[in-house]
CSV table of C-alpha atoms and ligand atoms in Angstrom, one decimal:
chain,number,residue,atom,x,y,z
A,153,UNK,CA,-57.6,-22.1,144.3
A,154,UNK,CA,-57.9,-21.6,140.7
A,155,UNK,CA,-55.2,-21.6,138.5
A,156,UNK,CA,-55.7,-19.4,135.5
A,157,UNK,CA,-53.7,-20.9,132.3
A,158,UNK,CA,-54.1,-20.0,128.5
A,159,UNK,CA,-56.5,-21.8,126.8
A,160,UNK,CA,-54.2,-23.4,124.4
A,161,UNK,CA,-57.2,-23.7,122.1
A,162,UNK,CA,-57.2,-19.6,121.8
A,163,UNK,CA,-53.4,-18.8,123.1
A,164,UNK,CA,-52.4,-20.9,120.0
A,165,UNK,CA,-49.9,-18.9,117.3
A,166,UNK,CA,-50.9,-15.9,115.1
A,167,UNK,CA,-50.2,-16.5,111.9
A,168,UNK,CA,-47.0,-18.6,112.6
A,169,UNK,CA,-45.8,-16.0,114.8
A,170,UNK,CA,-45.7,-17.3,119.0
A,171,UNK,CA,-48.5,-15.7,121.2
A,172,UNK,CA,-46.5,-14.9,123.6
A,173,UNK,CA,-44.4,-12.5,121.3
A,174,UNK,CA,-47.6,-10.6,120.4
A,175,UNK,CA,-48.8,-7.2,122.9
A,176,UNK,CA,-52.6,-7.8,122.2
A,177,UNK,CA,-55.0,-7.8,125.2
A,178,UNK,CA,-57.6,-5.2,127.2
A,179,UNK,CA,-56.7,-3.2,129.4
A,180,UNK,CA,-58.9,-1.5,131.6
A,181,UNK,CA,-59.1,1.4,133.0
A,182,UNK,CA,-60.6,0.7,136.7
A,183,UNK,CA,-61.3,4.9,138.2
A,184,UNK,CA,-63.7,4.7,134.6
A,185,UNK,CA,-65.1,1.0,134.9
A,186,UNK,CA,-68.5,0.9,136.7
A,187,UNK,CA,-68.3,-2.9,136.8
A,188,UNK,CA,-71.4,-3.9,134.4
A,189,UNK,CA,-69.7,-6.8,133.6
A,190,UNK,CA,-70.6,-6.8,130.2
A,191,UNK,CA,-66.8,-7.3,128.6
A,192,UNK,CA,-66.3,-10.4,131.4
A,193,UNK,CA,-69.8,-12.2,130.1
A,194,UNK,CA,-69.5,-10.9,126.4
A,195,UNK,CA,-66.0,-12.0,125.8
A,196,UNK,CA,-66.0,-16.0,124.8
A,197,UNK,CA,-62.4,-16.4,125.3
A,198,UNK,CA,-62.4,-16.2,128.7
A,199,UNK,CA,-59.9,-13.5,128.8
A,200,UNK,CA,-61.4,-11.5,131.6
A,201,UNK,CA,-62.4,-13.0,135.4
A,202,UNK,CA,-64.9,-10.9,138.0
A,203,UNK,CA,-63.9,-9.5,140.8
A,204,UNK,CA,-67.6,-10.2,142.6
A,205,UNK,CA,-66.2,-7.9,145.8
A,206,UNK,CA,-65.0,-5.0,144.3
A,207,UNK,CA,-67.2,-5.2,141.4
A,208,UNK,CA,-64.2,-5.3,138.7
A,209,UNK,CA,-63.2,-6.8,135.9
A,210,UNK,CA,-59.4,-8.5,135.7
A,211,UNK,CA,-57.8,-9.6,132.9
A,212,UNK,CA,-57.1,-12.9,134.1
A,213,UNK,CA,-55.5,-14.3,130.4
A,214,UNK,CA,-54.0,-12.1,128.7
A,215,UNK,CA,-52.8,-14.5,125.8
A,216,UNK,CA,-56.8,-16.1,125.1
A,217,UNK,CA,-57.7,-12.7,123.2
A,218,UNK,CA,-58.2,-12.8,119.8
A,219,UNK,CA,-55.4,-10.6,117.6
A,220,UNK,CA,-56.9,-7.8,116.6
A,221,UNK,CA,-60.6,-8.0,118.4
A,222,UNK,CA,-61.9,-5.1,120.2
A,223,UNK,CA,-65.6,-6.3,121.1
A,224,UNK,CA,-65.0,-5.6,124.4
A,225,UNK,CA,-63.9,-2.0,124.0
A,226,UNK,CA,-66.3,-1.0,121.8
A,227,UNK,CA,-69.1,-2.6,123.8
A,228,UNK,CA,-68.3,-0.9,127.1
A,229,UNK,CA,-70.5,1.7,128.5
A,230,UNK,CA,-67.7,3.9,130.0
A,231,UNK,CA,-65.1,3.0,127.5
A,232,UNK,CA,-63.2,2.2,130.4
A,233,UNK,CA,-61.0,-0.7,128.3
A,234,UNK,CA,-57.9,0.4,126.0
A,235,UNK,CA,-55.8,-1.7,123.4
A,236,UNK,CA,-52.4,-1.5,121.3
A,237,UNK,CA,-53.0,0.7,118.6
A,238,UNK,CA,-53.9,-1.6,115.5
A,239,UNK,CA,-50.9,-0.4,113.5
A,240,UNK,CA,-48.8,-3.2,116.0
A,241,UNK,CA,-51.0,-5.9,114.2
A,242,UNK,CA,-50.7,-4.6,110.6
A,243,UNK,CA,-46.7,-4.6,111.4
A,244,UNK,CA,-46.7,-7.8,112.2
A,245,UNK,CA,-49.3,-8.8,108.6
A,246,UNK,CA,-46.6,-6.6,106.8
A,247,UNK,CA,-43.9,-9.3,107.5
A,248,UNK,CA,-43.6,-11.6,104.1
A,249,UNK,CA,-43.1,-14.7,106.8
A,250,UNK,CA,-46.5,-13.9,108.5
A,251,UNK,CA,-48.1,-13.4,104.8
A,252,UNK,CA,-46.7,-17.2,103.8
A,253,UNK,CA,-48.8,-18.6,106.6
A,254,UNK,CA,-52.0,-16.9,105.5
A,255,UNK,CA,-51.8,-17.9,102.0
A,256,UNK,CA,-50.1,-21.8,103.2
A,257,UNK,CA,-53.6,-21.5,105.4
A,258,UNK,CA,-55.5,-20.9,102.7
A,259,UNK,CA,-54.2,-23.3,99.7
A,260,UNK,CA,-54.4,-25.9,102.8
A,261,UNK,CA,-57.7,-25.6,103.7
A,262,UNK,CA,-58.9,-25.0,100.3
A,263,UNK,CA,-61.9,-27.7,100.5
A,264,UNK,CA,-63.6,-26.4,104.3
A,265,UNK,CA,-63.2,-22.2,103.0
A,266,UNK,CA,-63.9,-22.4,99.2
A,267,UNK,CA,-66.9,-20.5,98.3
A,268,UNK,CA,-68.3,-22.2,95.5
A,269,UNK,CA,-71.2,-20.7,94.4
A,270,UNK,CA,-70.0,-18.9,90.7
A,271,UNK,CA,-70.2,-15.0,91.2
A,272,UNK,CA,-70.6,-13.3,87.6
A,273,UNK,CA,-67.9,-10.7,87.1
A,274,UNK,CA,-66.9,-8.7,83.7
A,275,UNK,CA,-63.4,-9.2,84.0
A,276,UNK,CA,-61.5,-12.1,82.0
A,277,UNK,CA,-58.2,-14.9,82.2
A,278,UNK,CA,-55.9,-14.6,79.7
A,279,UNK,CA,-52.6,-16.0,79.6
A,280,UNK,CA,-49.6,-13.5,78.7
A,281,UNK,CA,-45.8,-14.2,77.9
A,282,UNK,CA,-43.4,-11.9,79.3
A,283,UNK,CA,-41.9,-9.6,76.3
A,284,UNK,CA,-40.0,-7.1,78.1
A,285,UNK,CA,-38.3,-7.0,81.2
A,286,UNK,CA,-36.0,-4.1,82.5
A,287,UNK,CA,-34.2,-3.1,85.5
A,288,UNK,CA,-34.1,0.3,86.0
A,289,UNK,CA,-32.7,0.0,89.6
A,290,UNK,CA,-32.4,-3.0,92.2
A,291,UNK,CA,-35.7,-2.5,93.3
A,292,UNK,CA,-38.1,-2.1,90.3
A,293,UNK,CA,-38.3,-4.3,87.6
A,294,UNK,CA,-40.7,-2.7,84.3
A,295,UNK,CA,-42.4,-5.9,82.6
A,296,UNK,CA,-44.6,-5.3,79.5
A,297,UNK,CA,-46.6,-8.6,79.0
A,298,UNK,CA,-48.2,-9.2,75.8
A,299,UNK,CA,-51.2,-11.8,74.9
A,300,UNK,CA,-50.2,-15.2,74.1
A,301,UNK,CA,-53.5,-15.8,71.6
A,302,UNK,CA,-53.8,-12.8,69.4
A,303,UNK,CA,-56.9,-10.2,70.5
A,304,UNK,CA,-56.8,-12.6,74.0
A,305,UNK,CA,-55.9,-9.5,76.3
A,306,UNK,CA,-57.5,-6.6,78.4
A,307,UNK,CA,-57.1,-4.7,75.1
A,308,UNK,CA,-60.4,-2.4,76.5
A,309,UNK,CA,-59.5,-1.4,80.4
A,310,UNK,CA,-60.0,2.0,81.5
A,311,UNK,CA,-56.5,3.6,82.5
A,312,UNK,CA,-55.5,3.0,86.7
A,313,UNK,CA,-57.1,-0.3,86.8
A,314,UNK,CA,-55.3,-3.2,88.0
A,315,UNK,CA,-54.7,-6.9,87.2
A,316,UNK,CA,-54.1,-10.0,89.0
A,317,UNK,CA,-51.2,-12.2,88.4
A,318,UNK,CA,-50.4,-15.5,89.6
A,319,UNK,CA,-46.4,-16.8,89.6
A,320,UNK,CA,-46.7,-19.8,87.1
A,321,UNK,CA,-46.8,-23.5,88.5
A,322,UNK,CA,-47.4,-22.8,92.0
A,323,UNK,CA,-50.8,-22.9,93.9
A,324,UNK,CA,-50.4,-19.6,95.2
A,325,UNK,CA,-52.5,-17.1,95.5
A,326,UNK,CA,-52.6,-14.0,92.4
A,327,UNK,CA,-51.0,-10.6,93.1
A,328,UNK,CA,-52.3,-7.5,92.0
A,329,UNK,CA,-50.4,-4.9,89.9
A,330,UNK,CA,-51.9,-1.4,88.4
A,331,UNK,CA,-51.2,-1.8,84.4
A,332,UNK,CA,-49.0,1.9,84.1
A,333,UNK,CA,-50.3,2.4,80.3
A,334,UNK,CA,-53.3,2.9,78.1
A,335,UNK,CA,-54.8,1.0,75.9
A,336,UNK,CA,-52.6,-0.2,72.9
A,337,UNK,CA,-53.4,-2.1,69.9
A,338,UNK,CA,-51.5,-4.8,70.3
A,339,UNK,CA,-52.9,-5.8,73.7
A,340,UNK,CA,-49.7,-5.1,75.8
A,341,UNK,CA,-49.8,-3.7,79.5
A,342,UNK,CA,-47.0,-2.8,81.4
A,343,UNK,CA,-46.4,-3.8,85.3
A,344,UNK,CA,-44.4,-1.8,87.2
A,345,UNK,CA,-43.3,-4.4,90.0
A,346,UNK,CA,-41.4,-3.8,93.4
A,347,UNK,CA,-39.0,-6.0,95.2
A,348,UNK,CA,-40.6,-7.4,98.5
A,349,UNK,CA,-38.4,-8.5,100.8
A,350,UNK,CA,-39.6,-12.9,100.7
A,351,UNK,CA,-42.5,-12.0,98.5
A,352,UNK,CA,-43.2,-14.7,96.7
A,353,UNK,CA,-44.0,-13.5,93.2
A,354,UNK,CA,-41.6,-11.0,93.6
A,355,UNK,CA,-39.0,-13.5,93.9
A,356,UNK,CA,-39.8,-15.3,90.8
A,357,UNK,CA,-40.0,-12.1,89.1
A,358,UNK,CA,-37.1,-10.7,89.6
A,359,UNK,CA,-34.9,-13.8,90.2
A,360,UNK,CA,-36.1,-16.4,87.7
A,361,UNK,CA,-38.6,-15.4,85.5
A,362,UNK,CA,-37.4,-14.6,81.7
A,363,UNK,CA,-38.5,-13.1,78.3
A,364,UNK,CA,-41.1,-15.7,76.8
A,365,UNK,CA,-42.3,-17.1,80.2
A,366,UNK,CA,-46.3,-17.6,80.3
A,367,UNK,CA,-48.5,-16.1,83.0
A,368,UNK,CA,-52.2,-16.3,84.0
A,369,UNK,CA,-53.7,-12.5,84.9
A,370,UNK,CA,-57.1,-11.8,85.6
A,371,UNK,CA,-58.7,-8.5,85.1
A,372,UNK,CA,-59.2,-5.4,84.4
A,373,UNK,CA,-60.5,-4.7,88.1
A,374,UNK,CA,-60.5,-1.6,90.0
A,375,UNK,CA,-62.2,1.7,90.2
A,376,UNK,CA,-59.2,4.1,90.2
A,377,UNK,CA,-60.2,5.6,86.9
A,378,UNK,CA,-60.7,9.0,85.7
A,379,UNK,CA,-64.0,10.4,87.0
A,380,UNK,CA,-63.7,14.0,87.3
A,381,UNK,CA,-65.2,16.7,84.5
A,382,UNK,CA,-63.2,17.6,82.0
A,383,UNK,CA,-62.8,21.5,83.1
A,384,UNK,CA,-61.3,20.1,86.7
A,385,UNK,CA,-58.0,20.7,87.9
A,386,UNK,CA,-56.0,17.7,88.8
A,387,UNK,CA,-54.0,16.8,91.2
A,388,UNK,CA,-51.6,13.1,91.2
A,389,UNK,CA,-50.1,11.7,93.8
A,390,UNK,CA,-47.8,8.6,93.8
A,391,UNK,CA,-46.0,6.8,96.0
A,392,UNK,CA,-43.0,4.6,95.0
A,393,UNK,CA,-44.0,1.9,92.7
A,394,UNK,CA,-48.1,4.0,93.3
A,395,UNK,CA,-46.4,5.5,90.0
A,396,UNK,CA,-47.9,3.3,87.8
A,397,UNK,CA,-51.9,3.7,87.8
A,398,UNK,CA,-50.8,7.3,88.5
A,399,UNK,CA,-48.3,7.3,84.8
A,400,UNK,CA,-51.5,5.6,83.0
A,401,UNK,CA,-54.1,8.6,84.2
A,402,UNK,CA,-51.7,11.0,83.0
A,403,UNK,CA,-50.9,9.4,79.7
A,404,UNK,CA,-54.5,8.9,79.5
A,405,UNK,CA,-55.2,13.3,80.0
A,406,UNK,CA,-52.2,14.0,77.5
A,407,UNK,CA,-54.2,11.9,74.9
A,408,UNK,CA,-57.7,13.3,75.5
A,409,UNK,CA,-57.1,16.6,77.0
A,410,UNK,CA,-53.2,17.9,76.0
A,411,UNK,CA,-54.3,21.4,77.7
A,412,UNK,CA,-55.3,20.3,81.2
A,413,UNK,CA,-53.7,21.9,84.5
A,414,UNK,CA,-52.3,19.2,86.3
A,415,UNK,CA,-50.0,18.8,89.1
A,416,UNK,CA,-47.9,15.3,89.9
A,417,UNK,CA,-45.9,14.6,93.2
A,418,UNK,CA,-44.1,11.6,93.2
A,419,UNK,CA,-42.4,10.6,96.1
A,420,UNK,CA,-39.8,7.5,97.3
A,421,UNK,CA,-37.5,7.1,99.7
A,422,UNK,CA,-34.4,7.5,97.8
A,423,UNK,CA,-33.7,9.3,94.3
A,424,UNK,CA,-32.7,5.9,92.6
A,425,UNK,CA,-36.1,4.8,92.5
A,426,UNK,CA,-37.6,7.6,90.6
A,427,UNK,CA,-37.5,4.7,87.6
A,428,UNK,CA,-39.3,6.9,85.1
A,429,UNK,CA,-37.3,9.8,84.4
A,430,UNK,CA,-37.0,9.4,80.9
A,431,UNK,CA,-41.0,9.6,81.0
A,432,UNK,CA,-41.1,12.5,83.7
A,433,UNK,CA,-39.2,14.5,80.7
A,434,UNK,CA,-41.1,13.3,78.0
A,435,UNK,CA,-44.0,14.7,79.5
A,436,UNK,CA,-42.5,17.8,80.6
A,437,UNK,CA,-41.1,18.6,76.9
A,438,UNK,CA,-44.6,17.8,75.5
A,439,UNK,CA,-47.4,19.6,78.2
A,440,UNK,CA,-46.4,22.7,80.0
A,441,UNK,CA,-49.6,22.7,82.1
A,442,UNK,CA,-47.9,19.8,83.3
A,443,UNK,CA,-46.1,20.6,87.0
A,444,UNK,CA,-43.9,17.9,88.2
A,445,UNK,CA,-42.7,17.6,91.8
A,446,UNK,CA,-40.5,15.2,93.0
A,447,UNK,CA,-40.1,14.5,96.8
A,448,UNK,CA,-37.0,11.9,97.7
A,449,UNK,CA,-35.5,11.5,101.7
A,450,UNK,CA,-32.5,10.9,100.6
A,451,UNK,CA,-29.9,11.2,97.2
A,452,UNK,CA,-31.0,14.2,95.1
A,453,UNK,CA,-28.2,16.1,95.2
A,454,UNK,CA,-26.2,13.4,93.4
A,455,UNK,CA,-28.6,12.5,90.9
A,456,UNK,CA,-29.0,13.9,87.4
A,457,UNK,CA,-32.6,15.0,87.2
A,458,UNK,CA,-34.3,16.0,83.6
A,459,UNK,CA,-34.4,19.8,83.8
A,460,UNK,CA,-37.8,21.4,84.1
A,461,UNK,CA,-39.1,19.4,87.2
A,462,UNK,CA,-39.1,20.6,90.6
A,463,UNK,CA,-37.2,18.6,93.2
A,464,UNK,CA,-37.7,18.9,97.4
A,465,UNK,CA,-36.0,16.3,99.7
A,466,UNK,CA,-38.6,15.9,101.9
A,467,UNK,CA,-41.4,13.5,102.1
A,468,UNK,CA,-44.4,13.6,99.9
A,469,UNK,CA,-46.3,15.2,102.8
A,470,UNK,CA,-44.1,18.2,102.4
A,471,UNK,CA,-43.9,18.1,98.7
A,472,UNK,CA,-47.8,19.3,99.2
A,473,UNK,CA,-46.8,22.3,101.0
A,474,UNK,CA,-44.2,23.9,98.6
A,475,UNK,CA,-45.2,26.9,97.9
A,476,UNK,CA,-47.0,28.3,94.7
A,477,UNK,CA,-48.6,24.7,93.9
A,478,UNK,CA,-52.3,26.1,94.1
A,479,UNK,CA,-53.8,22.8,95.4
A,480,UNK,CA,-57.3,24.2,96.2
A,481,UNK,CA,-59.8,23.3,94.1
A,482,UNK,CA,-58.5,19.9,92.7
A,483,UNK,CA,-59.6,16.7,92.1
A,484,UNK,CA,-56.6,14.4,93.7
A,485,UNK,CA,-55.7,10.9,92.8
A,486,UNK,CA,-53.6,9.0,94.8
A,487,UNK,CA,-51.7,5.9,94.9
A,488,UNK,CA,-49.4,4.4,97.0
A,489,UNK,CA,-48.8,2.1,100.2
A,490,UNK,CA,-51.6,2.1,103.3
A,491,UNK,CA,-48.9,3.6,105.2
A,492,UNK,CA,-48.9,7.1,103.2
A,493,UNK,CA,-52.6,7.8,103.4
A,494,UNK,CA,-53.7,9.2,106.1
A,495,UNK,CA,-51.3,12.0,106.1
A,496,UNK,CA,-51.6,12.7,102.5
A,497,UNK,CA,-55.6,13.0,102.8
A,498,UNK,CA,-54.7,15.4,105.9
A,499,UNK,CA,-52.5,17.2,103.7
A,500,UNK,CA,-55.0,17.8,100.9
A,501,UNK,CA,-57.5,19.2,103.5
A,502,UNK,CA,-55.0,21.5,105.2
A,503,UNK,CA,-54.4,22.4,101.3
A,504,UNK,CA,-58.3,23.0,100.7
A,505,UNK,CA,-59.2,19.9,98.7
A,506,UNK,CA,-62.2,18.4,100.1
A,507,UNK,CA,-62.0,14.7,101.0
A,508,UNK,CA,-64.9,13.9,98.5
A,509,UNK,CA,-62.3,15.1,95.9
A,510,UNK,CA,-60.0,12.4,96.7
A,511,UNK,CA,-59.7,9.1,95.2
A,512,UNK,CA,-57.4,6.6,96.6
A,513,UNK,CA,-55.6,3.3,95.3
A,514,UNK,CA,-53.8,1.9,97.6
A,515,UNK,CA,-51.3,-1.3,97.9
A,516,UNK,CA,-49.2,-2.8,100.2
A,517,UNK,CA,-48.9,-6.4,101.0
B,268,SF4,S1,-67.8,-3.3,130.1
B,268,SF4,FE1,-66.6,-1.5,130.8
B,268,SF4,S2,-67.7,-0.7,132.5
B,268,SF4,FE2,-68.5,-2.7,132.2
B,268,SF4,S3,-67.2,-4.0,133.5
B,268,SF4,FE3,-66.2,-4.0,131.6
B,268,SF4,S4,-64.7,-2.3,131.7
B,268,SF4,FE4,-66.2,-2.0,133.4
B,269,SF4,S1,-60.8,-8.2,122.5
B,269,SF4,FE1,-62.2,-9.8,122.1
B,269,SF4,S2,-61.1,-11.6,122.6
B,269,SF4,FE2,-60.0,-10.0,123.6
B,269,SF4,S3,-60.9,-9.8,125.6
B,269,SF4,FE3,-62.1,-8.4,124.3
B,269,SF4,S4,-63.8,-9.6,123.6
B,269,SF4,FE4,-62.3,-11.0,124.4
């Protein structure tokens, strides 16, 4: 009698975590299956064994499926084959250990995956030294970084881009981080950067690196600019450290168009990370077609807030229900982790705002 094993080949570890710990494989659904066979033949891994009597399939090993495939399900007839929902693999890519792994993988196998072949791209290296570092709580750190070499900067990027930065003499891989100004003469941008539990530039940064350091960025990249006609409502979202493209848009429409209606919800987790309230009531003084809404879970009613800005403790979701915010008819940005999106772009549609209306910048590992 056969004996069916894992093919150690396939069954090896995710990422560094143990096979065996992941709840990844088919499952199917026999009353639905018709027995075409077509997920037993089509499935390389030899997860899936036939049943010649009864015309089944049976999923003989489990632990040979891929992470994250679905071939099988999306190629049967009856859809008759079910998996985890997908959010159980992006749990496990959000862990800093399973992260390490990948970018270890990488760096190691630099030679076999490297494409080499140059692709032309309008975006520059520049080293910067660090100028400014602050600490507005234990989880943000504000770093302006100036260039190193006079008029060597991205003294010309269009407000919510983003640049790449790489923690100095390692061979990891750059980060990205939104620059949360405009434009200033002197070249200077300013990162807005979130502690990440093992993250590896985030540990430098906010445990070793110092005023006068040098880094390497690349940029400016991204397409979260400002792209809607100048007579357009406007609607910003941000979530937690989402903030800073968001803080260089608005800067950007207090410049060029001081009479603008625009609405900004921020939202965190707890009050002590609103890390921009001297900005928040800078802006409210100076524009009063300026609404500000801040959503925190937790720790507004000890908090000083600067007068003049609405506060809900709530989520951001229900931020974009208070009433009176007349949402309908605005162009929305919105940045913040993956994990915030789909219910935001729900929100917006329950709150009229069509989903071609909605530009998204999103971050997160
Ligand atoms: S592809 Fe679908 S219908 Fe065909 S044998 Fe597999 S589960 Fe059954
Ligand atoms: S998901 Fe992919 S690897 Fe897993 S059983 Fe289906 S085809 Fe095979």
């Amino acid at each position: 009698m056969e004996t069916n094993m894992p093919d150690p080949k396939f069954s090896k570890p995710w990422h560094g975590v143990p096979r065996e710990q992941i709840q990844w494989n088919p499952t199917v659904i026999e009353d639905v299956c018709i027995g075409c066979g077509t997920c037993v033949t089509g499935c390389n891994r030899l997860v899936y064994r036939f049943d010649y009597t009864r015309k089944k399939p049976v999923v003989a090993d489990p632990l040979n499926c891929m992470v994250g495939c679905t071939t099988c399900a999306n190629t049967c007839p009856t859809h008759a084959i079910h998996f985890p929902p997908l959010s159980t693999v992006f749990a496990m890519e959000a862990r800093a250990e399973v992260r390490h792994v990948i970018e270890d993988d990488l760096i190691a196998r630099r030679e076999q995956l490297a494409w080499h072949d140059e692709i032309p791209h309008p975006d520059r290296l520049v080293e910067l030294a660090v100028e400014n570092i602050e600490r507005p709580n234990p989880s943000t750190l504000l770093v302006r970084l100036a260039p190193k070499v006079k008029g060597e900067c991205f003294c010309q990027f269009a407000p919510g881009q983003y640049v790449e930065v790489w923690v100095p003499d390692t061979p990891y891989l750059s980060r990205s981080y939104s620059i949360g100004n405009t434009p200033r003469e002197d070249g200077s941008i300013d990162l807005q950067i979130r502690h990440v539990e093992g993250g590896r530039l985030s540990e430098w940064a906010f445990n070793r690196m110092k005023v006068g350091d040098h880094v390497h960025a690349r940029g400016p990249l991204g397409t979260f600019t400002m792209r809607s006609p100048i007579d357009r409502p406007l609607l910003f979202i941000a979530g937690g450290t989402g903030f800073a493209p968001i803080e260089a848009l608005i800067e950007q429409q207090l410049k060029l168009s001081p009479q603008r209606d625009m609405v900004l919800v921020w939202g965190v987790g707890d009050a002590r990370d609103f890390y921009a309230l001297d900005t928040l009531e800078d802006w409210s003084l100076a524009d009063k077609n300026l609404r500000i809404l801040l959503a925190a879970q937790r720790g507004l009613d000890t908090y000083t807030l600067p007068a003049g800005i609405t506060t809900i403790t709530n989520s951001v979701i229900d931020a974009l229900h208070a009433p009176g915010l007349a949402l309908a008819g605005r162009d929305a940005y919105v940045a913040g982790p993956p994990v915030m999106m789909p219910a935001v772009v729900a929100a917006l549609a329950q709150e009229g705002i069509d989903h071609e209306r909605i530009r998204v910048d999103s971050f997160g590992l």
